CSV table of C-alpha atoms in Angstrom, one decimal:
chain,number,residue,atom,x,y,z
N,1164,UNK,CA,73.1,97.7,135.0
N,1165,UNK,CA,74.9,97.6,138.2
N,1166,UNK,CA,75.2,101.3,139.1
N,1167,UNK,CA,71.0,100.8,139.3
N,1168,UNK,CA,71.0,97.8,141.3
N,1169,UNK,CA,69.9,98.9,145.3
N,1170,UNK,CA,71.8,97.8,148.2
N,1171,UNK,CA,70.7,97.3,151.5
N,1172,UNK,CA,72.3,98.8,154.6
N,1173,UNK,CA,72.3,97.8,158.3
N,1174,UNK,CA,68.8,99.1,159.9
N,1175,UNK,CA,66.6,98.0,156.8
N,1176,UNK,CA,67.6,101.1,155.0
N,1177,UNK,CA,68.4,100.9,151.4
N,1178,UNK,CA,71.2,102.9,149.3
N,1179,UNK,CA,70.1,103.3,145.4
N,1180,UNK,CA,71.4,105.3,142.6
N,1181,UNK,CA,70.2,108.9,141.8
N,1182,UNK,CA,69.4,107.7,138.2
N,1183,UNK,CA,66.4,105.2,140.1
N,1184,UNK,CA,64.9,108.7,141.3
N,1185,UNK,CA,65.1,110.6,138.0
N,1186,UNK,CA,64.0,106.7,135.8
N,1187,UNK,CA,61.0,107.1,138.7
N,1188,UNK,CA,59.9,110.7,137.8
N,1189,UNK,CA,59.7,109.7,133.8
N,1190,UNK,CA,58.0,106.6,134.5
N,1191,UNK,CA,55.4,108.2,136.7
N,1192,UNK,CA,55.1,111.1,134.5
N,1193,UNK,CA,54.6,109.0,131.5
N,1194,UNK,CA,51.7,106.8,133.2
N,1195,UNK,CA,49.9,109.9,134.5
N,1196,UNK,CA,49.9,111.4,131.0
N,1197,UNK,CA,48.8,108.3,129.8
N,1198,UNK,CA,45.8,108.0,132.0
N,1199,UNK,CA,44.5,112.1,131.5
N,1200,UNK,CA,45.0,111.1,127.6
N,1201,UNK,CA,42.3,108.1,128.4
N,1202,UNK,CA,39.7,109.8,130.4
N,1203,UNK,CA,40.0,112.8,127.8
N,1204,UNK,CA,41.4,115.2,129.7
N,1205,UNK,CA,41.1,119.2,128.6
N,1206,UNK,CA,43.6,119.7,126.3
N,1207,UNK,CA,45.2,122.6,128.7
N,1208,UNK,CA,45.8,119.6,131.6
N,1209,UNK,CA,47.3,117.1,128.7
N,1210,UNK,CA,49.3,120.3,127.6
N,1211,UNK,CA,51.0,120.8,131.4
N,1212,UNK,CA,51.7,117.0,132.0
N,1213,UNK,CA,53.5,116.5,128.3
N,1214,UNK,CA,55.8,119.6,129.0
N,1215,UNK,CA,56.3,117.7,132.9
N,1216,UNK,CA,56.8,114.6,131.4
N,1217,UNK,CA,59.5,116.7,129.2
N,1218,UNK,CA,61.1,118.0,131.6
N,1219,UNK,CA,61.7,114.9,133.7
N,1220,UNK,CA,63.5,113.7,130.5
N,1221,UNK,CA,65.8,116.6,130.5
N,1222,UNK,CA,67.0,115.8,134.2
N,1223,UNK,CA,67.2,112.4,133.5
N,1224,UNK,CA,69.9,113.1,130.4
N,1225,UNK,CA,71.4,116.4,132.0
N,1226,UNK,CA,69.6,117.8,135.8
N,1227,UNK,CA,69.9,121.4,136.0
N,1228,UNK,CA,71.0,121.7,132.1
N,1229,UNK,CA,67.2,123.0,131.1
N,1230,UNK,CA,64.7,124.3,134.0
N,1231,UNK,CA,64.8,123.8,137.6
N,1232,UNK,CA,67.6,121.2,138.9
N,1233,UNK,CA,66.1,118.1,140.5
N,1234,UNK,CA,67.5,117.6,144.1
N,1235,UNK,CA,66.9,114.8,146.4
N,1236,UNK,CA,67.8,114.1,150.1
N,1237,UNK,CA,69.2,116.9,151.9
N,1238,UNK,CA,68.9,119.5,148.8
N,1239,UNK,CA,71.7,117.7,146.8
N,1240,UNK,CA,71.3,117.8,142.8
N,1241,UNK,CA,70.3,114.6,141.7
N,1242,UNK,CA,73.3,112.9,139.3
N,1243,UNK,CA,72.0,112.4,135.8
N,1244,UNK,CA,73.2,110.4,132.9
N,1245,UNK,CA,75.6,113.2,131.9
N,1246,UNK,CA,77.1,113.7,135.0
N,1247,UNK,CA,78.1,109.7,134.8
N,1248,UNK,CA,79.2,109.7,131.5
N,1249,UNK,CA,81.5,112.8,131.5
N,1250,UNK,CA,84.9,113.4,134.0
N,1251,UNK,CA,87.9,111.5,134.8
N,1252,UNK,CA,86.0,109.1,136.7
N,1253,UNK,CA,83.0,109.2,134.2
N,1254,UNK,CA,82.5,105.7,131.9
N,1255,UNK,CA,84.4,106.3,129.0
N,1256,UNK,CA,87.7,107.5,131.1
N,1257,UNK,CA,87.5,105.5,133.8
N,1258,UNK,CA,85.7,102.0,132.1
N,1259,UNK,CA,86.4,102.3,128.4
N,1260,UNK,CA,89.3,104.3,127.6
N,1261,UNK,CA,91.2,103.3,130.5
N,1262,UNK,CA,91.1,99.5,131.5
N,1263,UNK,CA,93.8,97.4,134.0
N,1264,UNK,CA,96.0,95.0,132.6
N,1265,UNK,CA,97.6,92.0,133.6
N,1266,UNK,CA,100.7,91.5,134.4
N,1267,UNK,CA,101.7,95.2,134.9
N,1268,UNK,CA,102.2,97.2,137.8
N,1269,UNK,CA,103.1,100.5,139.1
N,1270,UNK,CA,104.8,101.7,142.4
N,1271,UNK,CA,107.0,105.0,143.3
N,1272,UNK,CA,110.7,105.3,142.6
N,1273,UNK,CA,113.4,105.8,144.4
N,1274,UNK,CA,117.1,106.7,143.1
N,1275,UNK,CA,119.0,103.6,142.3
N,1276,UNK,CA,122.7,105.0,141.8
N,1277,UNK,CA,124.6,101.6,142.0
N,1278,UNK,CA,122.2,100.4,139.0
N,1279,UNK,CA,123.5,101.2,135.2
N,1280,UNK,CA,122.0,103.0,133.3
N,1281,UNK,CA,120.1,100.8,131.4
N,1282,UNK,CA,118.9,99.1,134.7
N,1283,UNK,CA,116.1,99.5,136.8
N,1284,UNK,CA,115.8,98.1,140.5
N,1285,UNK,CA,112.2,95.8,140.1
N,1286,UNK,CA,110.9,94.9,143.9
N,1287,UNK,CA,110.8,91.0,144.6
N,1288,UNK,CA,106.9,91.3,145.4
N,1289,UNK,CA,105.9,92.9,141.8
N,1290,UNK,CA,108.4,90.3,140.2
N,1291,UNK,CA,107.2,87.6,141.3
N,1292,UNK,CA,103.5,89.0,139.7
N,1293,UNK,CA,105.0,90.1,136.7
N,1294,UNK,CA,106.4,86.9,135.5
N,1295,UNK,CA,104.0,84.5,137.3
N,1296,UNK,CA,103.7,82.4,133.8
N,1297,UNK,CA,107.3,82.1,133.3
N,1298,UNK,CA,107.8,81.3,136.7
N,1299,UNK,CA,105.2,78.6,136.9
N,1300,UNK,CA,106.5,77.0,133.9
N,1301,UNK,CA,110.1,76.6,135.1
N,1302,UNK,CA,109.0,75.3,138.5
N,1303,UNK,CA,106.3,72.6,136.7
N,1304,UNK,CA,109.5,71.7,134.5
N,1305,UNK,CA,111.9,71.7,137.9
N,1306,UNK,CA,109.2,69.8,139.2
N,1307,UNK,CA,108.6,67.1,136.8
N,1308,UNK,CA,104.9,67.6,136.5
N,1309,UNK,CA,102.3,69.1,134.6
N,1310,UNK,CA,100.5,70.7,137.8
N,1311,UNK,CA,99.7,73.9,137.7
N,1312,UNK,CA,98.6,74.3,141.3
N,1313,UNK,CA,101.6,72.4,143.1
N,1314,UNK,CA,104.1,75.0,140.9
N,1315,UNK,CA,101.8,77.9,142.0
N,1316,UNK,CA,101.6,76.8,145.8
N,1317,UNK,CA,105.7,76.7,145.4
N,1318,UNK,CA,105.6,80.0,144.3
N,1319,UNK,CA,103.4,81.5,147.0
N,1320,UNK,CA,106.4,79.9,149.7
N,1321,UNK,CA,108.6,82.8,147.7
N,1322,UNK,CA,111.9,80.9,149.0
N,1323,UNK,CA,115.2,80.5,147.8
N,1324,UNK,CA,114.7,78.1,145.0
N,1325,UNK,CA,111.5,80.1,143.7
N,1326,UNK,CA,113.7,83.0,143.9
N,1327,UNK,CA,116.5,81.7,141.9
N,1328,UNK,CA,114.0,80.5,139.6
N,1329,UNK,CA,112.7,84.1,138.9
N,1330,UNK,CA,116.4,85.3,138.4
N,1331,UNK,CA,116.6,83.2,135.8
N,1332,UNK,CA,113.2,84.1,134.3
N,1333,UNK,CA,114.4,87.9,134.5
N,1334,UNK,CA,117.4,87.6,132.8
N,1335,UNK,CA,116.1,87.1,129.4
N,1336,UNK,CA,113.1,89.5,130.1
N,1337,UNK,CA,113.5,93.3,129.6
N,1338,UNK,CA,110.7,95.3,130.9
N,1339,UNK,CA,109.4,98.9,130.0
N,1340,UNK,CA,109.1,101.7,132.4
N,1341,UNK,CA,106.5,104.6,131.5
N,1342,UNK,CA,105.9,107.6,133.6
N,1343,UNK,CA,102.2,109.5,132.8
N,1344,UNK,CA,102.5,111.9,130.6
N,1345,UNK,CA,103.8,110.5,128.0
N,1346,UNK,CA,104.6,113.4,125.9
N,1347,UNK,CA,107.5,112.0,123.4
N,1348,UNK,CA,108.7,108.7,122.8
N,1349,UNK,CA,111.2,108.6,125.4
N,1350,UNK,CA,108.3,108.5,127.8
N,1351,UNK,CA,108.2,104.9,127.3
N,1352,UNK,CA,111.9,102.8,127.9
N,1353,UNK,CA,113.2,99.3,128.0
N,1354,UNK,CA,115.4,98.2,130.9
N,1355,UNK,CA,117.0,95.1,132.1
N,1356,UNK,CA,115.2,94.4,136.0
N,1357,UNK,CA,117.0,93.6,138.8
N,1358,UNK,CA,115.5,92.3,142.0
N,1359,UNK,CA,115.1,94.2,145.1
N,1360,UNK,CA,114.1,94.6,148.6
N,1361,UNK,CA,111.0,96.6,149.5
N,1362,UNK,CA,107.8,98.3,147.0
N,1363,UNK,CA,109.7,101.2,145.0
N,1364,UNK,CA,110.9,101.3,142.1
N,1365,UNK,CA,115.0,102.0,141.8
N,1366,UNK,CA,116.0,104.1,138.9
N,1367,UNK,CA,119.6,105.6,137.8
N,1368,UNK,CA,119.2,109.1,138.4
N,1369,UNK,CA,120.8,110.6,134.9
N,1370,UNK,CA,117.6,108.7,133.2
N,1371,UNK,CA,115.5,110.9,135.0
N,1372,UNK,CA,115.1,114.1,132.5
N,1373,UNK,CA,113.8,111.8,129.6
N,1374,UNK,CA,111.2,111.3,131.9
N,1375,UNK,CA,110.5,114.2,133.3
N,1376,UNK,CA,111.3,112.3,136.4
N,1377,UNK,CA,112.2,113.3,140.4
N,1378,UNK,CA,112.3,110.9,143.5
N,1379,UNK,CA,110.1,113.4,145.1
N,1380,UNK,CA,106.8,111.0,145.2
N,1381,UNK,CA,106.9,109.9,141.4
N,1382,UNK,CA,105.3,107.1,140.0
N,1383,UNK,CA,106.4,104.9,136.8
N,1384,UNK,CA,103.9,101.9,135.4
N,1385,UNK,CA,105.5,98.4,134.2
């Protein structure tokens, strides 16, 4: 579990997760209770230490939810395995419902107003990403050759002939656009890229409203 795993920083000191604190507490707990149990401790001392050991398994699963909150260095609350789990940036949002994908990207838009309408202005940069299998294909067949890593180190010069190349590529290629939220259908649309200069993406301004899109610091996914 890499979240546990300790890391060390300059000066010998070491950074560790606030889940190794609240794991150490149980453990410790659970040994100590284990030990008064073999020496036969009175029943009131064995009756304490179970309702301690208890309670370090509450912060463990939710600190501060039941009894005192556990804090740490500098009278922070320690994070427990709820606190983790649960948020936008908890592991389900973050790690299993949300994942990246390849061959996708997302950058702002800008208005496009020489574009039709079912155009979009794609920057050369995120093109050249986008379609990096097609790309690579055409140059291995331009190139006579089934190597992968000549047509890839072609590609990385980004000239004129890679260029055309992905011109070509685009042309039979329709991409979609989608702008978070997606509330209806038209939240997600197909357009025909063109290249351009710079990172944003160009957009005909009268497709805007399906979106729920301004040029005011927007961004769209493809």
């Amino acid at each position: 579990y890499a979240d546990l795993t300790m890391v060390q920083l300059d000066g010998g000191r070491f950074a560790t997760s606030d889940l190794n604190d609240l794991y150490r507490r149980v453990i410790n707990r659970n040994n100590r209770l284990a030990r008064l149990q073999e020496i036969l401790a009175p029943e009131i001392i064995v009756r304490n230490e179970k309702r301690m050991l208890q309670e370090a398994v509450d912060a463990l699963i939710d600190n501060g939810r039941r009894g005192r909150t556990v804090v740490g260095a500098n009278n922070r609350a320690l994070k427990s395995l709820s606190d983790i789990i649960e948020g936008k940036q908890g592991r389900f949002r973050q790690n299993l419902l949300g994942k990246r994908v390849d061959y996708s990207g997302r950058s702002g838009i800008v208005v496009g107003p020489k574009l039709k309408m079912h155009q979009c202005g794609l920057p050369k940069e995120m093109a050249i990403e986008l379609f990096q299998p097609f790309v690579i294909h055409r140059l291995m067949a331009i190139c006579g050759n089934n190597n992968t890593r000549d047509a890839m180190k072609l590609m990385e010069k980004a000239d004129d002939e890679v260029m055309q190349v992905l011109q070509e590529v685009i042309e039979g290629h329709p991409i979609l656009l989608n702008r978070a939220p997606t509330l209806h259908r038209l939240g997600i649309q197909a357009f025909e890229p063109k290249l351009v200069g710079g990172r944003a993406i160009q957009l005909h301004p009268l497709v805007c409203p399906a979106f729920n899109a301004d040029f005011d610091g927007d961004q769209m996914a493809v």
